PDB file of C-alpha atoms in Angstrom:
ATOM      1  CA  MET A1025       0.000  -0.250   0.495  1.00 80.00           C
ATOM      2  CA  LYS A1026       1.390   3.126  -0.661  1.00 88.00           C
ATOM      3  CA  ARG A1027      -0.058   6.258   1.870  1.00 92.00           C
ATOM      4  CA  LYS A1028      -0.796   9.490  -0.927  1.00 93.00           C
ATOM      5  CA  TYR A1029      -1.191  12.859   1.411  1.00 93.00           C
ATOM      6  CA  GLY A1030      -3.768  15.495   0.626  1.00 93.00           C
ATOM      7  CA  ASP A1031      -0.798  18.063  -0.043  1.00 93.00           C
ATOM      8  CA  ARG A1032       0.867  16.447  -2.915  1.00 91.00           C
ATOM      9  CA  SER A1033       4.405  17.991  -2.007  1.00 88.00           C
ATOM     10  CA  ASP A1034       6.638  15.862  -3.440  1.00 87.00           C
ATOM     11  CA  TRP A1035       4.839  16.329  -6.919  1.00 90.00           C
ATOM     12  CA  LYS A1036       7.819  17.282  -8.620  1.00 92.00           C
ATOM     13  CA  ARG A1037       5.423  18.104 -12.271  1.00 93.00           C
ATOM     14  CA  VAL A1038       3.779  21.499 -10.210  1.00 94.00           C
ATOM     15  CA  LEU A1039       6.163  24.132  -9.815  1.00 95.00           C
ATOM     16  CA  GLU A1040       3.534  27.709  -8.077  1.00 95.00           C
ATOM     17  CA  ARG A1041       0.724  26.684  -5.872  1.00 95.00           C
ATOM     18  CA  GLU A1042      -1.085  27.046  -3.531  1.00 95.00           C
ATOM     19  CA  TYR A1043      -3.444  24.762  -0.770  1.00 95.00           C
ATOM     20  CA  ALA A1044      -5.893  24.619   1.703  1.00 96.00           C
ATOM     21  CA  GLN A1045      -7.439  22.216   3.648  1.00 96.00           C
ATOM     22  CA  SER A1046     -10.002  22.027   5.766  1.00 95.00           C
ATOM     23  CA  TYR A1047     -12.614  19.530   8.366  1.00 96.00           C
ATOM     24  CA  LEU A1048     -16.176  19.460   7.497  1.00 95.00           C
ATOM     25  CA  GLU A1049     -18.640  18.181   9.072  1.00 96.00           C
ATOM     26  CA  THR A1050     -22.558  17.977   7.958  1.00 94.00           C
ATOM     27  CA  ASP A1051     -25.598  16.311   6.893  1.00 93.00           C
ATOM     28  CA  HIS A1052     -23.675  15.133   3.563  1.00 92.00           C
ATOM     29  CA  PHE A1053     -20.615  14.659   4.512  1.00 96.00           C
ATOM     30  CA  LYS A1054     -18.284  14.278   7.715  1.00 97.00           C
ATOM     31  CA  GLY A1055     -13.634  14.237   7.059  1.00 97.00           C
ATOM     32  CA  TYR A1056     -11.016  16.457   5.348  1.00 97.00           C
ATOM     33  CA  LEU A1057     -10.614  18.481   2.307  1.00 97.00           C
ATOM     34  CA  SER A1058      -7.839  19.738   0.059  1.00 96.00           C
ATOM     35  CA  LEU A1059      -7.452  22.150  -2.589  1.00 97.00           C
ATOM     36  CA  LEU A1060      -4.546  22.226  -4.880  1.00 96.00           C
ATOM     37  CA  LYS A1061      -4.289  25.498  -7.183  1.00 96.00           C
ATOM     38  CA  ILE A1062      -1.843  24.706  -9.486  1.00 96.00           C
ATOM     39  CA  ALA A1063      -0.866  27.999 -10.579  1.00 95.00           C
ATOM     40  CA  LYS A1064       2.811  26.709 -12.605  1.00 96.00           C
ATOM     41  CA  VAL A1065       3.215  22.977 -14.549  1.00 96.00           C
ATOM     42  CA  LYS A1066       7.096  22.124 -16.168  1.00 96.00           C
ATOM     43  CA  GLU A1067       4.294  20.027 -18.280  1.00 95.00           C
ATOM     44  CA  PRO A1068       0.817  19.184 -18.155  1.00 96.00           C
ATOM     45  CA  LEU A1069       0.084  15.894 -18.615  1.00 95.00           C
ATOM     46  CA  TYR A1070      -2.679  13.705 -19.918  1.00 95.00           C
ATOM     47  CA  VAL A1071      -4.362  10.299 -19.776  1.00 94.00           C
ATOM     48  CA  LYS A1072      -5.403   8.087 -22.222  1.00 91.00           C
ATOM     49  CA  TYR A1073      -8.819   5.945 -21.415  1.00 86.00           C
ATOM     50  CA  SER A1074      -9.504   4.088 -24.902  1.00 77.00           C
ATOM     51  CA  ASP A1075      -9.615   6.785 -27.459  1.00 80.00           C
ATOM     52  CA  GLN A1076      -9.869   9.907 -25.295  1.00 83.00           C
ATOM     53  CA  HIS A1077      -6.901  11.683 -24.377  1.00 91.00           C
ATOM     54  CA  ILE A1078      -7.547  14.163 -21.796  1.00 94.00           C
ATOM     55  CA  CYS A1079      -5.365  16.813 -19.786  1.00 96.00           C
ATOM     56  CA  ILE A1080      -5.450  16.644 -16.103  1.00 96.00           C
ATOM     57  CA  VAL A1081      -3.024  19.103 -15.238  1.00 96.00           C
ATOM     58  CA  ASN A1082      -2.192  22.265 -16.574  1.00 97.00           C
ATOM     59  CA  ASP A1083      -1.477  25.723 -15.211  1.00 97.00           C
ATOM     60  CA  GLY A1084      -4.982  27.129 -14.006  1.00 97.00           C
ATOM     61  CA  TYR A1085      -6.361  23.329 -12.441  1.00 97.00           C
ATOM     62  CA  LEU A1086      -7.959  22.859  -9.226  1.00 97.00           C
ATOM     63  CA  TRP A1087      -7.928  19.250  -7.730  1.00 97.00           C
ATOM     64  CA  LEU A1088      -9.883  19.345  -4.728  1.00 97.00           C
ATOM     65  CA  GLN A1089      -9.733  15.734  -3.041  1.00 97.00           C
ATOM     66  CA  GLN A1090     -11.844  13.817  -0.028  1.00 98.00           C
ATOM     67  CA  PHE A1091     -11.545  12.169   2.707  1.00 97.00           C
ATOM     68  CA  PRO A1092     -14.513  10.816   4.052  1.00 97.00           C
ATOM     69  CA  CYS A1093     -13.964   9.422   7.784  1.00 95.00           C
ATOM     70  CA  ASP A1094     -14.802   5.654   7.975  1.00 93.00           C
ATOM     71  CA  LYS A1095     -15.017   5.144   4.613  1.00 96.00           C
ATOM     72  CA  HIS A1096     -12.857   3.227   2.009  1.00 97.00           C
ATOM     73  CA  HIS A1097     -12.224   5.635  -0.575  1.00 97.00           C
ATOM     74  CA  SER A1098     -11.187   8.920  -1.637  1.00 97.00           C
ATOM     75  CA  VAL A1099     -12.097  11.217  -3.719  1.00 98.00           C
ATOM     76  CA  THR A1100      -9.688  13.769  -6.348  1.00 97.00           C
ATOM     77  CA  THR A1101     -12.371  15.881  -8.432  1.00 98.00           C
ATOM     78  CA  MET A1102     -10.197  17.710 -11.329  1.00 97.00           C
ATOM     79  CA  PHE A1103     -11.021  21.227 -12.630  1.00 97.00           C
ATOM     80  CA  ASP A1104      -9.588  22.550 -15.602  1.00 97.00           C
ATOM     81  CA  GLU A1105      -8.860  26.630 -15.261  1.00 96.00           C
ATOM     82  CA  LYS A1106     -12.499  27.858 -16.829  1.00 96.00           C
ATOM     83  CA  GLY A1107     -13.425  26.356 -13.296  1.00 95.00           C
ATOM     84  CA  GLN A1108     -15.062  23.035 -15.601  1.00 96.00           C
ATOM     85  CA  ILE A1109     -14.683  19.277 -13.749  1.00 97.00           C
ATOM     86  CA  VAL A1110     -12.315  17.649 -16.172  1.00 96.00           C
ATOM     87  CA  GLN A1111     -13.145  13.681 -14.482  1.00 97.00           C
ATOM     88  CA  TRP A1112     -13.807  12.293 -10.691  1.00 98.00           C
ATOM     89  CA  TYR A1113     -10.700  10.171  -9.926  1.00 97.00           C
ATOM     90  CA  ILE A1114     -12.023   7.776  -6.630  1.00 98.00           C
ATOM     91  CA  ASP A1115      -9.232   5.964  -4.827  1.00 97.00           C
ATOM     92  CA  ILE A1116     -10.504   2.656  -3.263  1.00 97.00           C
ATOM     93  CA  CYS A1117      -8.194   3.070   0.046  1.00 97.00           C
ATOM     94  CA  TYR A1118      -7.789   1.036   3.347  1.00 96.00           C
ATOM     95  CA  MET A1119      -8.337   4.575   5.322  1.00 95.00           C
ATOM     96  CA  ASN A1120      -8.043   7.723   5.653  1.00 96.00           C
ATOM     97  CA  GLY A1121      -6.631   9.480   7.550  1.00 95.00           C
ATOM     98  CA  VAL A1122      -4.400  12.649   8.878  1.00 95.00           C
ATOM     99  CA  SER A1123      -0.686  13.172  10.011  1.00 93.00           C
ATOM    100  CA  GLU A1124       1.417  14.687  12.673  1.00 93.00           C
ATOM    101  CA  ASP A1125       1.385  17.589  10.836  1.00 91.00           C
ATOM    102  CA  ASN A1126      -2.696  17.850  10.406  1.00 92.00           C
ATOM    103  CA  VAL A1127      -2.499  16.657   6.510  1.00 95.00           C
ATOM    104  CA  PRO A1128      -4.734  14.785   5.021  1.00 96.00           C
ATOM    105  CA  TRP A1129      -3.566  11.072   3.720  1.00 96.00           C
ATOM    106  CA  MET A1130      -5.153   8.342   2.513  1.00 96.00           C
ATOM    107  CA  ASP A1131      -3.744   4.438   2.248  1.00 96.00           C
ATOM    108  CA  ASP A1132      -3.914   3.868  -1.764  1.00 94.00           C
ATOM    109  CA  LEU A1133      -5.300  -0.065  -2.210  1.00 95.00           C
ATOM    110  CA  PHE A1134      -4.715   0.212  -6.239  1.00 93.00           C
ATOM    111  CA  LEU A1135      -8.056   0.120  -7.889  1.00 95.00           C
ATOM    112  CA  ASP A1136      -9.484   3.020  -8.946  1.00 96.00           C
ATOM    113  CA  ILE A1137     -12.635   4.176 -10.432  1.00 97.00           C
ATOM    114  CA  ILE A1138     -12.802   7.452 -12.879  1.00 96.00           C
ATOM    115  CA  VAL A1139     -16.009   9.030 -13.221  1.00 96.00           C
ATOM    116  CA  MET A1140     -16.101  11.106 -16.769  1.00 94.00           C
ATOM    117  CA  PRO A1141     -18.867  14.350 -16.735  1.00 94.00           C
ATOM    118  CA  SER A1142     -20.580  12.344 -19.669  1.00 91.00           C
ATOM    119  CA  GLY A1143     -20.997   9.835 -16.807  1.00 91.00           C
ATOM    120  CA  GLU A1144     -18.609   7.365 -18.232  1.00 92.00           C
ATOM    121  CA  VAL A1145     -17.447   4.790 -15.684  1.00 94.00           C
ATOM    122  CA  ILE A1146     -14.259   3.259 -16.370  1.00 93.00           C
ATOM    123  CA  GLN A1147     -13.002   0.836 -13.747  1.00 92.00           C
ATOM    124  CA  LYS A1148      -8.609   0.647 -13.492  1.00 90.00           C
ATOM    125  CA  ASP A1149      -5.675  -0.712 -11.906  1.00 88.00           C
ATOM    126  CA  SER A1150      -7.597  -3.852 -11.508  1.00 90.00           C
ATOM    127  CA  ASP A1151      -4.155  -5.599 -12.228  1.00 91.00           C
ATOM    128  CA  GLU A1152      -2.738  -4.084  -9.757  1.00 92.00           C
ATOM    129  CA  LEU A1153      -4.988  -5.042  -7.114  1.00 93.00           C
ATOM    130  CA  ASP A1154      -4.746  -8.748  -8.271  1.00 94.00           C
ATOM    131  CA  GLU A1155      -0.961  -8.486  -8.337  1.00 94.00           C
ATOM    132  CA  ALA A1156      -0.696  -6.524  -4.925  1.00 93.00           C
ATOM    133  CA  LEU A1157      -2.512  -9.996  -3.739  1.00 94.00           C
ATOM    134  CA  LEU A1158       0.307 -11.774  -5.669  1.00 95.00           C
ATOM    135  CA  ASN A1159       3.325 -11.073  -3.873  1.00 94.00           C
ATOM    136  CA  GLY A1160       2.031 -10.263  -0.771  1.00 93.00           C
ATOM    137  CA  THR A1161       1.932  -6.575  -0.825  1.00 93.00           C
ATOM    138  CA  ILE A1162      -1.565  -7.484   0.022  1.00 94.00           C
ATOM    139  CA  ASP A1163      -3.785 -10.147   2.052  1.00 95.00           C
ATOM    140  CA  LYS A1164      -7.215 -11.654   0.492  1.00 97.00           C
ATOM    141  CA  SER A1165      -9.178  -9.461   3.117  1.00 96.00           C
ATOM    142  CA  LEU A1166      -8.261  -6.329   1.926  1.00 96.00           C
ATOM    143  CA  TYR A1167      -8.052  -7.205  -1.276  1.00 96.00           C
ATOM    144  CA  ASN A1168     -12.035  -8.074  -0.772  1.00 97.00           C
ATOM    145  CA  LEU A1169     -12.172  -4.795   0.555  1.00 97.00           C
ATOM    146  CA  ALA A1170     -10.986  -3.614  -2.042  1.00 96.00           C
ATOM    147  CA  ARG A1171     -13.031  -5.335  -4.812  1.00 97.00           C
ATOM    148  CA  GLN A1172     -16.748  -4.632  -2.406  1.00 97.00           C
ATOM    149  CA  GLU A1173     -15.866  -1.006  -2.055  1.00 97.00           C
ATOM    150  CA  ALA A1174     -15.362  -0.979  -5.542  1.00 97.00           C
ATOM    151  CA  SER A1175     -18.831  -2.748  -6.385  1.00 97.00           C
ATOM    152  CA  MET A1176     -20.613  -0.935  -3.925  1.00 97.00           C
ATOM    153  CA  ILE A1177     -18.926   2.315  -5.256  1.00 97.00           C
ATOM    154  CA  LYS A1178     -20.076   1.939  -9.126  1.00 96.00           C
ATOM    155  CA  SER A1179     -24.009   0.581  -7.561  1.00 96.00           C
ATOM    156  CA  LEU A1180     -24.245   4.153  -6.275  1.00 96.00           C
ATOM    157  CA  ILE A1181     -22.485   6.216  -9.390  1.00 96.00           C
ATOM    158  CA  GLN A1182     -25.393   4.239 -11.388  1.00 95.00           C
ATOM    159  CA  ASP A1183     -28.170   4.816  -8.858  1.00 95.00           C
ATOM    160  CA  ASN A1184     -26.919   8.678  -8.811  1.00 94.00           C
ATOM    161  CA  ASN A1185     -26.329   8.505  -4.791  1.00 94.00           C
ATOM    162  CA  PHE A1186     -22.926   8.700  -5.122  1.00 96.00           C
ATOM    163  CA  THR A1187     -22.786  11.947  -2.885  1.00 95.00           C
ATOM    164  CA  LEU A1188     -19.213  12.891  -3.049  1.00 96.00           C
ATOM    165  CA  LEU A1189     -19.557  13.723  -6.943  1.00 96.00           C
ATOM    166  CA  GLN A1190     -22.553  16.351  -6.206  1.00 95.00           C
ATOM    167  CA  LEU A1191     -20.786  18.095  -3.569  1.00 96.00           C
ATOM    168  CA  SER A1192     -17.135  18.866  -4.942  1.00 96.00           C
ATOM    169  CA  LYS A1193     -18.159  22.052  -6.662  1.00 96.00           C
ATOM    170  CA  GLU A1194     -19.125  23.554  -3.334  1.00 96.00           C
ATOM    171  CA  HIS A1195     -16.168  21.648  -1.116  1.00 97.00           C
ATOM    172  CA  LYS A1196     -13.922  23.467  -3.947  1.00 96.00           C
ATOM    173  CA  ASP A1197     -16.047  26.754  -3.269  1.00 95.00           C
ATOM    174  CA  ILE A1198     -15.287  26.370   0.524  1.00 94.00           C
ATOM    175  CA  LEU A1199     -11.644  25.505   0.214  1.00 95.00           C
ATOM    176  CA  LEU A1200     -11.293  28.796  -2.735  1.00 93.00           C
ATOM    177  CA  GLN A1201     -12.679  31.190  -0.276  1.00 93.00           C
ATOM    178  CA  MET A1202     -10.058  30.023   1.979  1.00 90.00           C
ATOM    179  CA  LEU A1203      -7.109  31.135  -0.419  1.00 88.00           C
ATOM    180  CA  GLN A1204      -9.064  33.986  -1.117  1.00 85.00           C
ATOM    181  CA  LYS A1205      -8.579  35.635   2.665  1.00 71.00           C
TER     182      LYS A1205
END
């Protein structure tokens, strides 16, 4: 498992950034939020899904991360320089937490779900999850946890009941206000 931090301080591609985070507890969300406002990058980052090439990092982009308490997933919403959602990237994880320096993190369980603004859902890195089980990086219980969590999330998305997707713009706006103060 790899621990990933909300501030992405180790990310060398990003040359200039602003960062905000907050703990939020509402009727619909309990956990940590982080926002990386990317002012300048060395070079844009593109990903390819089937026949689409999509830019997920460039000057002016925003990355919102939602780390819900007591859940086995976190969501990164990527916004372009115009504020439009590029994609939602859902990491299946063992747990979310906060470091001694108060930075939110997640322990990644390899399996990912990508949701495009069109509604297309893509499951990614299933082979990495299988390999992690085979080489002993994770045990069968973590493997099953990842599979069950991904299945549940895909079902919620299909039924339009995965609320973190609907909350992403609201959560982004909360953290952008913090940066403007």
